[in-house]
CSV table of C-alpha atoms and ligand atoms in Angstrom, one decimal:
chain,number,residue,atom,x,y,z
Z,1,MET,CA,-20.3,11.6,8.7
Z,2,LYS,CA,-19.3,9.6,5.8
Z,3,ALA,CA,-23.0,8.1,5.3
Z,4,LYS,CA,-24.3,11.7,5.4
Z,5,ILE,CA,-22.0,12.7,2.9
Z,6,HIS,CA,-22.7,10.1,0.7
Z,7,GLU,CA,-26.3,10.3,0.9
Z,8,LYS,CA,-26.0,13.6,-0.4
Z,9,PHE,CA,-23.4,13.1,-3.0
Z,10,LYS,CA,-25.6,10.6,-4.5
Z,11,ALA,CA,-28.5,12.8,-4.5
Z,12,LEU,CA,-26.6,15.7,-6.4
Z,13,TYR,CA,-24.0,13.4,-8.5
Z,14,GLY,CA,-24.7,9.9,-8.2
Z,15,GLU,CA,-22.5,6.9,-7.6
Z,16,GLY,CA,-18.8,6.3,-8.3
Z,17,GLY,CA,-17.0,8.9,-5.7
Z,18,ARG,CA,-13.8,8.4,-3.8
Z,19,VAL,CA,-13.6,9.5,-0.2
Z,20,PHE,CA,-10.7,11.4,1.2
Z,21,ALA,CA,-10.0,12.6,4.5
Z,22,SER,CA,-7.7,15.0,6.7
Z,23,ALA,CA,-7.6,16.2,10.5
Z,24,GLY,CA,-7.2,19.2,12.5
Z,25,ARG,CA,-4.4,19.2,14.7
Z,26,ILE,CA,-3.0,20.1,18.3
Z,27,ASN,CA,0.4,21.2,19.2
Z,28,LEU,CA,1.6,19.6,22.3
Z,29,ILE,CA,4.7,22.1,23.0
Z,30,GLY,CA,6.6,24.4,21.3
Z,31,GLU,CA,4.8,27.8,21.0
Z,32,HIS,CA,5.8,31.1,19.5
Z,33,THR,CA,9.0,29.0,18.4
Z,34,ASP,CA,8.3,28.7,14.5
Z,35,TYR,CA,9.5,32.0,13.6
Z,36,ASN,CA,12.2,31.8,15.8
Z,37,GLY,CA,13.6,28.9,13.9
Z,38,GLY,CA,12.9,26.2,16.7
Z,39,TYR,CA,10.6,23.4,16.9
Z,40,VAL,CA,7.1,22.4,17.0
Z,41,PHE,CA,5.6,19.3,18.2
Z,42,PRO,CA,1.9,18.9,16.4
Z,43,GLY,CA,0.0,15.7,15.8
Z,44,ALA,CA,-3.3,15.1,13.6
Z,45,ILE,CA,-6.3,14.5,15.8
Z,46,ASP,CA,-9.4,12.3,15.4
Z,47,LYS,CA,-11.4,15.5,14.4
Z,48,GLY,CA,-11.5,16.5,10.5
Z,49,LEU,CA,-13.1,17.0,7.5
Z,50,MET,CA,-14.3,14.4,4.8
Z,51,ALA,CA,-15.0,14.6,1.1
Z,52,GLU,CA,-16.4,12.5,-1.3
Z,53,ILE,CA,-14.8,13.4,-4.8
Z,54,LYS,CA,-15.6,12.2,-8.4
Z,55,LEU,CA,-14.3,13.7,-11.7
Z,56,ASN,CA,-17.1,15.3,-13.7
Z,57,GLY,CA,-15.5,15.7,-17.3
Z,58,THR,CA,-15.8,19.5,-17.4
Z,59,ASP,CA,-13.7,22.5,-16.5
Z,60,LYS,CA,-15.9,23.3,-13.7
Z,61,VAL,CA,-15.9,22.4,-9.9
Z,62,ARG,CA,-19.2,21.7,-7.9
Z,63,ALA,CA,-18.9,21.7,-4.5
Z,64,TYR,CA,-21.2,21.3,-1.7
Z,65,SER,CA,-20.9,22.1,1.9
Z,66,LEU,CA,-22.7,20.0,3.8
Z,67,ASP,CA,-22.1,22.0,7.1
Z,68,TYR,CA,-23.1,25.3,5.6
Z,69,ASN,CA,-25.9,23.5,3.3
Z,70,GLU,CA,-24.4,25.8,0.3
Z,71,ALA,CA,-23.2,25.0,-3.1
Z,72,ALA,CA,-20.6,26.6,-5.2
Z,73,GLU,CA,-19.5,26.4,-8.6
Z,74,PHE,CA,-16.3,27.6,-10.0
Z,75,GLY,CA,-13.7,27.5,-12.9
Z,76,LEU,CA,-10.0,26.7,-12.6
Z,77,ARG,CA,-8.7,29.9,-13.6
Z,78,GLU,CA,-7.3,32.6,-11.7
Z,79,GLU,CA,-10.0,34.8,-12.4
Z,80,ASP,CA,-12.6,32.2,-11.5
Z,81,ALA,CA,-12.2,32.5,-7.5
Z,82,PRO,CA,-15.7,32.1,-6.0
Z,83,LYS,CA,-17.0,34.2,-3.7
Z,84,GLN,CA,-18.0,32.0,-0.4
Z,85,ALA,CA,-15.0,31.8,1.9
Z,86,TRP,CA,-15.2,28.1,2.3
Z,87,ALA,CA,-15.1,27.2,-1.3
Z,88,ARG,CA,-11.9,29.8,-1.7
Z,89,TYR,CA,-9.9,27.2,0.3
Z,90,ILE,CA,-10.8,24.4,-2.3
Z,91,PHE,CA,-10.2,26.8,-5.1
Z,92,GLY,CA,-6.7,27.9,-4.0
Z,93,VAL,CA,-6.0,24.4,-3.6
Z,94,CYS,CA,-6.9,23.8,-7.1
Z,95,ARG,CA,-4.9,26.9,-8.2
Z,96,GLU,CA,-1.5,26.1,-6.1
Z,97,THR,CA,-1.9,22.5,-7.6
Z,98,ILE,CA,-1.7,24.1,-10.8
Z,99,LYS,CA,0.8,26.3,-10.3
Z,100,ARG,CA,3.2,23.5,-9.3
Z,101,GLY,CA,2.7,21.8,-12.6
Z,102,GLY,CA,-0.1,19.6,-11.2
Z,103,LYS,CA,-3.2,18.6,-13.6
Z,104,VAL,CA,-6.6,19.5,-12.0
Z,105,GLU,CA,-9.7,19.1,-14.0
Z,106,GLY,CA,-13.5,19.6,-13.0
Z,107,PHE,CA,-14.8,17.3,-10.1
Z,108,ASP,CA,-18.2,17.4,-7.9
Z,109,THR,CA,-17.7,17.2,-4.4
Z,110,VAL,CA,-19.8,17.0,-0.8
Z,111,PHE,CA,-17.8,17.5,2.2
Z,112,ALA,CA,-18.2,18.0,5.9
Z,113,GLY,CA,-16.1,18.4,9.0
Z,114,ASP,CA,-16.2,18.1,12.9
Z,115,VAL,CA,-13.2,20.3,13.9
Z,116,PRO,CA,-14.7,23.3,15.6
Z,117,LEU,CA,-14.3,26.3,13.3
Z,118,GLY,CA,-11.7,29.1,14.7
Z,119,ALA,CA,-11.0,27.2,17.9
Z,120,GLY,CA,-7.5,26.8,17.2
Z,121,LEU,CA,-7.6,23.4,15.8
Z,122,SER,CA,-7.1,24.4,12.2
Z,123,SER,CA,-10.1,23.4,10.4
Z,124,SER,CA,-8.9,25.4,7.6
Z,125,ALA,CA,-5.8,23.2,7.4
Z,126,ALA,CA,-8.2,20.0,7.6
Z,127,LEU,CA,-10.0,21.4,4.5
Z,128,GLU,CA,-6.9,22.4,2.6
Z,129,SER,CA,-5.1,19.3,3.4
Z,130,THR,CA,-8.1,17.0,2.4
Z,131,PHE,CA,-8.3,18.6,-1.0
Z,132,ALA,CA,-4.6,18.8,-1.7
Z,133,PHE,CA,-4.2,15.1,-0.8
Z,134,ALA,CA,-7.1,14.2,-2.8
Z,135,LEU,CA,-6.1,16.1,-6.1
Z,136,ASN,CA,-2.6,14.8,-5.9
Z,137,GLU,CA,-4.1,11.0,-5.8
Z,138,LEU,CA,-7.1,11.6,-8.4
Z,139,PHE,CA,-4.8,13.3,-11.1
Z,140,HIS,CA,-1.7,11.1,-10.2
Z,141,ASN,CA,0.3,14.3,-10.0
Z,142,GLY,CA,3.2,12.7,-7.5
Z,143,ILE,CA,3.4,15.9,-5.7
Z,144,ASP,CA,5.5,15.1,-2.5
Z,145,LYS,CA,3.8,15.6,0.8
Z,146,PHE,CA,5.7,18.4,1.8
Z,147,GLU,CA,4.9,20.4,-1.2
Z,148,LEU,CA,1.0,19.2,-0.6
Z,149,ALA,CA,1.3,21.1,2.9
Z,150,LYS,CA,2.8,23.9,1.2
Z,151,ILE,CA,-0.1,23.7,-1.1
Z,152,GLY,CA,-2.4,24.3,1.8
Z,153,GLN,CA,-0.3,27.1,3.3
Z,154,SER,CA,0.0,29.2,0.2
Z,155,THR,CA,-3.7,28.7,-0.2
Z,156,GLU,CA,-4.2,30.6,3.3
Z,157,HIS,CA,-1.6,33.1,2.0
Z,158,ASN,CA,-3.0,33.8,-1.3
Z,159,TYR,CA,-6.4,33.0,-1.3
Z,160,CYS,CA,-7.8,33.3,2.1
Z,161,GLY,CA,-5.5,36.2,3.6
Z,162,VAL,CA,-4.0,34.6,6.3
Z,163,LYS,CA,-0.1,34.7,6.6
Z,164,CYS,CA,0.5,31.4,8.6
Z,165,GLY,CA,3.4,29.3,9.0
Z,166,ILE,CA,3.5,25.8,7.9
Z,167,MET,CA,2.8,24.0,11.0
Z,168,ASP,CA,-1.0,23.1,10.8
Z,169,GLN,CA,-0.9,22.0,6.9
Z,170,PHE,CA,2.2,19.8,7.8
Z,171,ALA,CA,0.5,18.1,11.1
Z,172,SER,CA,-2.7,17.6,8.8
Z,173,ILE,CA,-0.7,15.9,6.0
Z,174,PHE,CA,1.8,13.9,8.0
Z,175,GLY,CA,0.0,13.1,11.0
Z,176,LYS,CA,0.0,9.5,12.1
Z,177,GLU,CA,-2.2,7.9,14.8
Z,178,GLY,CA,0.1,7.2,18.2
Z,179,SER,CA,2.7,9.9,17.0
Z,180,LEU,CA,3.5,13.4,17.3
Z,181,ILE,CA,5.8,14.8,14.9
Z,182,ARG,CA,8.7,17.2,15.9
Z,183,LEU,CA,9.2,19.7,12.9
Z,184,ASN,CA,12.5,21.9,12.8
Z,185,CYS,CA,11.1,25.3,11.5
Z,186,LYS,CA,14.5,26.1,10.2
Z,187,THR,CA,15.6,23.1,8.3
Z,188,LEU,CA,12.1,21.7,7.8
Z,189,GLU,CA,13.5,18.3,9.2
Z,190,HIS,CA,10.7,16.2,10.8
Z,191,LYS,CA,10.9,13.4,13.4
Z,192,TYR,CA,8.0,11.2,14.7
Z,193,PHE,CA,7.7,10.4,18.4
Z,194,PRO,CA,5.3,7.9,19.9
Z,195,PHE,CA,2.5,9.3,22.0
Z,196,ASN,CA,0.6,6.7,23.3
Z,197,PRO,CA,-0.6,8.3,26.9
Z,198,LYS,CA,-2.6,5.3,28.1
Z,199,GLY,CA,-4.3,6.2,31.5
Z,200,TYR,CA,-4.4,9.6,30.3
Z,201,LYS,CA,-6.8,11.9,28.0
Z,202,LEU,CA,-5.8,15.0,26.3
Z,203,VAL,CA,-8.6,17.4,26.7
Z,204,LEU,CA,-8.6,21.0,24.9
Z,205,VAL,CA,-10.7,23.7,27.4
Z,206,ASP,CA,-11.7,26.3,24.9
Z,207,SER,CA,-12.1,29.7,26.9
Z,208,CYS,CA,-14.5,31.0,24.0
Z,209,VAL,CA,-12.6,34.3,24.5
Z,210,LYS,CA,-10.4,36.0,21.8
Z,211,HIS,CA,-8.9,39.5,23.0
Z,212,GLU,CA,-8.1,41.7,20.2
Z,213,LEU,CA,-4.4,42.5,21.3
Z,214,ALA,CA,-3.1,39.4,19.2
Z,215,SER,CA,-1.9,40.8,16.1
Z,216,SER,CA,0.1,43.8,16.9
Z,217,ALA,CA,1.2,41.8,20.4
Z,218,TYR,CA,2.4,39.4,17.7
Z,219,ASN,CA,4.5,41.9,15.9
Z,220,LYS,CA,6.0,43.1,18.8
Z,221,ARG,CA,7.2,39.8,20.1
Z,222,ARG,CA,8.6,38.9,16.8
Z,223,GLU,CA,11.0,42.4,16.9
Z,224,SER,CA,11.8,41.5,20.5
Z,225,CYS,CA,13.3,38.1,19.3
Z,226,GLU,CA,14.7,39.4,16.5
Z,227,ASN,CA,16.5,42.4,18.3
Z,228,ALA,CA,17.7,39.8,20.8
Z,229,ALA,CA,19.0,37.7,18.2
Z,230,ALA,CA,20.8,40.4,16.6
Z,231,HIS,CA,22.7,41.3,20.0
Z,232,ILE,CA,23.7,37.9,20.4
Z,233,ARG,CA,25.1,37.5,16.8
Z,234,LYS,CA,27.7,40.0,17.2
Z,235,ASN,CA,29.2,37.5,19.7
Z,236,HIS,CA,28.2,34.5,18.0
Z,237,PRO,CA,28.0,35.0,14.1
Z,238,ASP,CA,26.5,31.6,13.6
Z,239,VAL,CA,23.2,32.5,15.3
Z,240,GLU,CA,20.8,32.9,12.3
Z,241,PHE,CA,17.7,32.5,14.5
Z,242,LEU,CA,16.9,33.1,18.4
Z,243,SER,CA,16.5,29.5,18.7
Z,244,ASP,CA,20.2,28.9,17.9
Z,245,ALA,CA,21.3,30.7,20.9
Z,246,LYS,CA,22.2,29.4,24.5
Z,247,ARG,CA,21.0,30.7,27.3
Z,248,VAL,CA,24.3,31.8,28.4
Z,249,TRP,CA,24.8,33.7,25.3
Z,250,LEU,CA,21.6,35.6,26.3
Z,251,GLU,CA,23.1,36.5,29.7
Z,252,GLU,CA,25.9,38.1,28.0
Z,253,VAL,CA,23.9,40.6,26.2
Z,254,ARG,CA,21.5,41.4,29.1
Z,255,ALA,CA,22.4,44.8,29.6
Z,256,GLU,CA,22.6,45.8,26.1
Z,257,ILE,CA,18.7,44.8,25.4
Z,258,PRO,CA,15.5,46.1,26.8
Z,259,GLU,CA,14.4,44.0,29.7
Z,260,GLU,CA,11.2,42.8,27.7
Z,261,ASP,CA,13.1,41.6,24.8
Z,262,PHE,CA,15.3,39.7,27.3
Z,263,LEU,CA,12.4,38.0,28.9
Z,264,ARG,CA,10.9,37.1,25.4
Z,265,ALA,CA,14.0,35.5,24.6
Z,266,GLU,CA,14.5,33.9,27.8
Z,267,TYR,CA,10.9,32.1,27.1
Z,268,VAL,CA,12.2,31.2,23.5
Z,269,ILE,CA,15.2,29.6,24.4
Z,270,GLY,CA,13.8,27.4,27.2
Z,271,GLU,CA,10.8,26.5,24.8
Z,272,VAL,CA,13.0,25.1,22.3
Z,273,GLN,CA,14.9,23.3,25.1
Z,274,ARG,CA,11.5,21.8,26.5
Z,275,VAL,CA,10.3,20.5,23.1
Z,276,LEU,CA,13.7,18.3,23.2
Z,277,ASP,CA,13.1,17.5,26.9
Z,278,VAL,CA,9.6,16.4,26.2
Z,279,CYS,CA,10.7,14.1,23.2
Z,280,ASP,CA,13.1,12.3,25.6
Z,281,ALA,CA,10.4,11.9,27.9
Z,282,LEU,CA,8.2,10.2,25.4
Z,283,GLU,CA,10.4,7.9,24.3
Z,284,ARG,CA,10.5,7.0,27.9
Z,285,GLY,CA,7.1,6.7,28.2
Z,286,ASP,CA,7.3,9.4,31.0
Z,287,TYR,CA,3.7,11.4,30.4
Z,288,GLU,CA,4.4,12.7,34.3
Z,289,THR,CA,7.6,14.6,33.1
Z,290,VAL,CA,5.6,15.8,29.7
Z,291,GLY,CA,3.1,17.4,31.9
Z,292,GLU,CA,5.5,19.3,33.8
Z,293,MET,CA,7.0,20.8,30.9
Z,294,MET,CA,3.5,21.9,29.7
Z,295,TYR,CA,3.2,23.9,32.7
Z,296,GLN,CA,6.6,25.3,32.5
Z,297,THR,CA,5.6,26.3,29.0
Z,298,HIS,CA,2.3,28.0,30.5
Z,299,PHE,CA,4.6,29.6,32.8
Z,300,GLY,CA,6.6,31.2,30.4
Z,301,LEU,CA,3.9,32.2,28.1
Z,302,SER,CA,2.3,34.2,30.6
Z,303,ARG,CA,4.9,35.6,32.7
Z,304,LEU,CA,7.9,36.1,30.3
Z,305,TYR,CA,6.3,36.1,26.9
Z,306,GLU,CA,3.2,37.8,28.3
Z,307,VAL,CA,0.7,36.4,25.8
Z,308,SER,CA,-1.7,34.5,28.3
Z,309,CYS,CA,-5.0,36.3,29.7
Z,310,GLU,CA,-6.8,36.1,32.6
Z,311,GLU,CA,-9.4,33.2,31.4
Z,312,LEU,CA,-6.2,30.8,30.6
Z,313,ASP,CA,-4.6,31.8,33.6
Z,314,PHE,CA,-7.7,30.9,35.3
Z,315,LEU,CA,-8.0,27.5,33.7
Z,316,ASN,CA,-4.3,26.8,34.2
Z,317,LYS,CA,-4.3,27.6,37.8
Z,318,LEU,CA,-7.4,25.3,38.0
Z,319,ALA,CA,-6.0,22.3,36.3
Z,320,ARG,CA,-2.8,22.6,38.9
Z,321,LYS,CA,-4.8,22.9,41.7
Z,322,MET,CA,-6.6,19.5,40.9
Z,323,ASP,CA,-3.6,17.8,39.8
Z,324,VAL,CA,-3.8,17.6,36.4
Z,325,THR,CA,-0.7,15.8,34.7
Z,326,GLY,CA,-0.1,19.0,32.4
Z,327,SER,CA,-1.8,22.2,31.3
Z,328,ARG,CA,-1.1,25.0,29.1
Z,329,VAL,CA,-2.4,27.6,26.8
Z,330,MET,CA,-2.0,26.4,23.1
Z,331,GLY,CA,-1.7,28.6,20.1
Z,332,GLY,CA,-0.8,32.3,19.7
Z,333,GLY,CA,-2.2,33.2,23.5
Z,334,PHE,CA,-4.9,35.8,24.1
Z,335,GLY,CA,-7.7,33.5,24.1
Z,336,GLY,CA,-8.4,30.2,22.8
Z,337,CYS,CA,-7.8,26.9,24.3
Z,338,THR,CA,-5.7,25.2,27.0
Z,339,ILE,CA,-4.5,21.8,26.2
Z,340,ASN,CA,-4.3,19.3,29.0
Z,341,LEU,CA,-3.2,16.0,29.8
Z,342,VAL,CA,-5.5,14.6,32.3
Z,343,LYS,CA,-5.3,11.0,34.0
Z,344,ASP,CA,-8.6,9.2,33.4
Z,345,GLU,CA,-9.7,9.1,36.9
Z,346,LEU,CA,-9.7,13.1,37.0
Z,347,TYR,CA,-11.2,13.5,33.9
Z,348,LYS,CA,-14.7,13.9,35.2
Z,349,PRO,CA,-13.9,15.7,38.3
Z,350,PHE,CA,-11.6,18.3,36.6
Z,351,LEU,CA,-14.2,19.0,33.7
Z,352,ASP,CA,-17.2,19.2,36.7
Z,353,ALA,CA,-14.8,22.1,38.1
Z,354,VAL,CA,-13.8,23.6,35.1
Z,355,ASN,CA,-17.5,24.1,34.1
Z,356,LYS,CA,-18.8,25.4,37.4
Z,357,GLU,CA,-15.6,27.6,38.5
Z,358,PHE,CA,-15.3,29.2,35.1
Z,359,THR,CA,-18.8,29.7,34.3
Z,360,ALA,CA,-19.2,31.3,38.0
Z,361,LYS,CA,-16.1,33.5,37.4
Z,362,PHE,CA,-16.6,34.6,33.5
Z,363,GLY,CA,-20.3,34.3,33.3
Z,364,HIS,CA,-19.9,31.9,30.1
Z,365,ALA,CA,-19.2,27.8,30.0
Z,366,PRO,CA,-15.9,27.0,28.2
Z,367,LYS,CA,-16.3,24.3,25.7
Z,368,ILE,CA,-14.6,20.9,25.9
Z,369,TYR,CA,-13.0,18.8,23.2
Z,370,ASP,CA,-11.5,15.5,23.9
Z,371,VAL,CA,-8.6,14.7,21.2
Z,372,VAL,CA,-6.8,11.7,20.4
Z,373,VAL,CA,-3.7,11.9,18.2
Z,374,SER,CA,-4.8,10.0,14.9
Z,375,ASP,CA,-4.1,9.9,11.1
Z,376,GLY,CA,-3.6,12.7,8.9
Z,377,ALA,CA,-4.6,13.1,5.3
Z,378,ARG,CA,-5.9,9.7,3.6
Z,379,GLU,CA,-8.1,8.0,1.4
Z,380,LEU,CA,-10.8,6.0,3.3
Z,381,LYS,CA,-11.3,2.9,1.2
K,401,ADP,P1,-9.2,27.6,12.2
K,401,ADP,O1,-8.4,27.8,13.4
K,401,ADP,O2,-10.4,26.5,12.7
K,401,ADP,O3,-8.5,26.9,11.3
K,401,ADP,P2,-9.8,29.5,10.3
K,401,ADP,O4,-10.9,30.8,10.5
K,401,ADP,O5,-8.5,29.5,10.0
K,401,ADP,O6,-10.2,28.9,11.5
K,401,ADP,O7,-10.7,28.6,9.3
K,401,ADP,C1,-12.1,28.5,9.3
K,401,ADP,C2,-12.6,28.6,8.0
K,401,ADP,O8,-12.2,27.4,7.3
K,401,ADP,C3,-14.3,28.3,8.0
K,401,ADP,O9,-14.8,30.0,8.2
K,401,ADP,C4,-14.5,28.0,6.5
K,401,ADP,O10,-14.3,29.0,5.6
K,401,ADP,C5,-13.6,27.0,6.4
K,401,ADP,N1,-13.9,25.5,6.9
K,401,ADP,C6,-13.4,25.1,7.9
K,401,ADP,N2,-13.9,23.7,8.1
K,401,ADP,C7,-15.0,23.8,7.2
K,401,ADP,C8,-16.2,22.9,7.1
K,401,ADP,N3,-16.3,21.6,7.8
K,401,ADP,N4,-17.0,23.0,5.9
K,401,ADP,C9,-17.2,24.3,5.2
K,401,ADP,N5,-15.8,25.0,5.5
K,401,ADP,C10,-15.1,25.0,6.7
K,402,MG,MG1,-7.0,28.2,10.1
């Protein structure tokens, strides 16, 4: 990818560019916990985005997307927003940097990526993080890493119409090879844990379905969680978010809240604990326990939180049947990928079975992405 980018860069703008990269992300465990003030546990992956960049001495950005074979040119004032969706991510990062007091002047860039778009691996965060990191280096702005992640998040909010949390940009900026990062979504404290699953592979199976339920269901889940937390708070005033509650405190209010809210809350409280259990297991190198927790999360998302779907449950059941170490739906649900922790020797038989049985049942093949936990935003020298 680097050579292809450079070839185009040289043809358009000549020599002398610097190369920056960032990554997509996975989340091993900790789903629907972010808006409940709980933990998420993401890491950057070996699929990402790369950009060659050089200052051009003007007040314009000239960008070329190799994947779309398309050029865009735009200024740096608020009213200069480009039309192309992909260019708005870069424009947004420039604007958000400027809003934070950073310097940004005109530059030329060619970029390309290999994160599948819209598959739940956050290609958009890879794009934002690459440019947020690069501009900070090129203009010596000295913006800290957390703020760089927020530049990406605000870009989504203010220039791309996506009201996302901080996890994706956080993972893509802070990611490190061989490490997952536990982020406390309430305090924003983070801690690295080793993730070197020797003898296992991490495999994403993309069901390639997206059920339209997602956004209204998401709002309903949030309401249920807030309602459960509000009832618990009457007995335990320190409970700010549902993630602060103990399981027994939820039991105390069981009769007061709809059964549905109880189940949603039961899932969230369990999931927060599972993240902690997975972190302990990783410190012991115990990947079998990690896998078991992934199955428990899937069960919770499917039966208690009810955000799975037929395709994802099918993939999960097949993984269980074949003795795959861990498997669960990743992301908000109602479609997208399962994330699977698979012993090397089971890798081929599992994927053969997935391809054959999923296709036979649903009439289209799933997509498979192998991922390795890798470095996030960086300069390539
Ligand atoms: P995802 O879940 O992958 O983040 P999004 O819809 O949030 O999906 O972001 C995908 C969008 O990000 C694309 O439509 C495009 O505008 C931009 N994008 C991501 N990767 C690239 C790339 N390699 N080249 C150009 N644009 C990209
Ligand atoms: Mg995105």
